[in-house]
């Protein structure tokens, strides 16, 4: 199931028991995207294309 970066931010905030404010969701979204890009730079994730919701990756 593909998730938007906003949905990832919402899920991360909820998982950590944080209030799902717009600011908190945006911070969680930015953190998640930063982790994905770091894993891409280290070769752990490989860009796999797009699925209509955004970019997709595969584990190397």
PDB file of C-alpha atoms in Angstrom:
ATOM      1  CA  UNK A   1       0.000   0.000   0.000  1.00  0.00           C
ATOM      2  CA  UNK A   2       1.456   3.341  -1.031  1.00  0.00           C
ATOM      3  CA  UNK A   3       1.314   6.250   1.398  1.00  0.00           C
ATOM      4  CA  UNK A   4       1.739   9.942   0.754  1.00  0.00           C
ATOM      5  CA  UNK A   5       4.430  11.720   2.747  1.00  0.00           C
ATOM      6  CA  UNK A   6       1.645  13.438   4.733  1.00  0.00           C
ATOM      7  CA  UNK A   7       0.113  10.055   5.600  1.00  0.00           C
ATOM      8  CA  UNK A   8       3.545   8.849   6.728  1.00  0.00           C
ATOM      9  CA  UNK A   9       3.885  11.939   8.916  1.00  0.00           C
ATOM     10  CA  UNK A  10       0.444  11.323  10.448  1.00  0.00           C
ATOM     11  CA  UNK A  11       1.272   7.663  11.113  1.00  0.00           C
ATOM     12  CA  UNK A  12       4.629   8.510  12.707  1.00  0.00           C
ATOM     13  CA  UNK A  13       3.084  11.159  14.970  1.00  0.00           C
ATOM     14  CA  UNK A  14       0.331   8.748  16.038  1.00  0.00           C
ATOM     15  CA  UNK A  15       2.791   5.900  16.619  1.00  0.00           C
ATOM     16  CA  UNK A  16       4.859   8.094  18.906  1.00  0.00           C
ATOM     17  CA  UNK A  17       1.772   9.270  20.780  1.00  0.00           C
ATOM     18  CA  UNK A  18       2.228  12.856  19.616  1.00  0.00           C
ATOM     19  CA  UNK A  19      -0.600  15.271  18.897  1.00  0.00           C
ATOM     20  CA  UNK A  20      -1.371  15.251  15.168  1.00  0.00           C
ATOM     21  CA  UNK A  21      -1.079  18.983  14.605  1.00  0.00           C
ATOM     22  CA  UNK A  22      -0.209  20.341  11.175  1.00  0.00           C
ATOM     23  CA  UNK A  23       3.220  21.396  12.480  1.00  0.00           C
ATOM     24  CA  UNK A  24       3.942  17.968  14.041  1.00  0.00           C
ATOM     25  CA  UNK A  25       2.790  16.097  10.931  1.00  0.00           C
ATOM     26  CA  UNK A  26       4.990  18.304   8.720  1.00  0.00           C
ATOM     27  CA  UNK A  27       8.021  17.716  10.970  1.00  0.00           C
ATOM     28  CA  UNK A  28       7.462  13.939  10.937  1.00  0.00           C
ATOM     29  CA  UNK A  29       7.026  14.041   7.145  1.00  0.00           C
ATOM     30  CA  UNK A  30      10.299  15.934   6.726  1.00  0.00           C
ATOM     31  CA  UNK A  31      12.100  13.502   9.048  1.00  0.00           C
ATOM     32  CA  UNK A  32      10.805  10.490   7.102  1.00  0.00           C
ATOM     33  CA  UNK A  33      11.820  11.969   3.746  1.00  0.00           C
ATOM     34  CA  UNK A  34      15.281  12.797   5.142  1.00  0.00           C
ATOM     35  CA  UNK A  35      15.717   9.167   6.256  1.00  0.00           C
ATOM     36  CA  UNK A  36      14.664   7.875   2.832  1.00  0.00           C
ATOM     37  CA  UNK A  37      17.162  10.173   1.113  1.00  0.00           C
ATOM     38  CA  UNK A  38      19.941   9.124   3.527  1.00  0.00           C
ATOM     39  CA  UNK A  39      19.205   5.440   2.818  1.00  0.00           C
ATOM     40  CA  UNK A  40      19.226   6.211  -0.900  1.00  0.00           C
ATOM     41  CA  UNK A  41      22.656   7.891  -0.627  1.00  0.00           C
ATOM     42  CA  UNK A  42      24.104   4.896   1.233  1.00  0.00           C
ATOM     43  CA  UNK A  43      22.736   2.494  -1.374  1.00  0.00           C
ATOM     44  CA  UNK A  44      20.257   0.797   0.978  1.00  0.00           C
ATOM     45  CA  UNK A  45      17.280   2.028  -1.044  1.00  0.00           C
ATOM     46  CA  UNK A  46      17.226   2.238  -4.820  1.00  0.00           C
ATOM     47  CA  UNK A  47      14.757   4.456  -6.693  1.00  0.00           C
ATOM     48  CA  UNK A  48      12.243   2.178  -8.410  1.00  0.00           C
ATOM     49  CA  UNK A  49      10.043   4.698 -10.210  1.00  0.00           C
ATOM     50  CA  UNK A  50       6.718   6.338  -9.510  1.00  0.00           C
ATOM     51  CA  UNK A  51       3.322   4.855  -8.686  1.00  0.00           C
ATOM     52  CA  UNK A  52       0.899   7.751  -9.059  1.00  0.00           C
ATOM     53  CA  UNK A  53       1.343   8.713  -5.416  1.00  0.00           C
ATOM     54  CA  UNK A  54       4.983   9.709  -5.750  1.00  0.00           C
ATOM     55  CA  UNK A  55       8.392   8.117  -5.837  1.00  0.00           C
ATOM     56  CA  UNK A  56       8.891   4.469  -4.913  1.00  0.00           C
ATOM     57  CA  UNK A  57      12.037   2.652  -3.739  1.00  0.00           C
ATOM     58  CA  UNK A  58      13.329  -0.884  -3.520  1.00  0.00           C
ATOM     59  CA  UNK A  59      15.618  -2.273  -0.852  1.00  0.00           C
ATOM     60  CA  UNK A  60      19.054  -3.011  -2.308  1.00  0.00           C
TER      61      UNK A  60
END
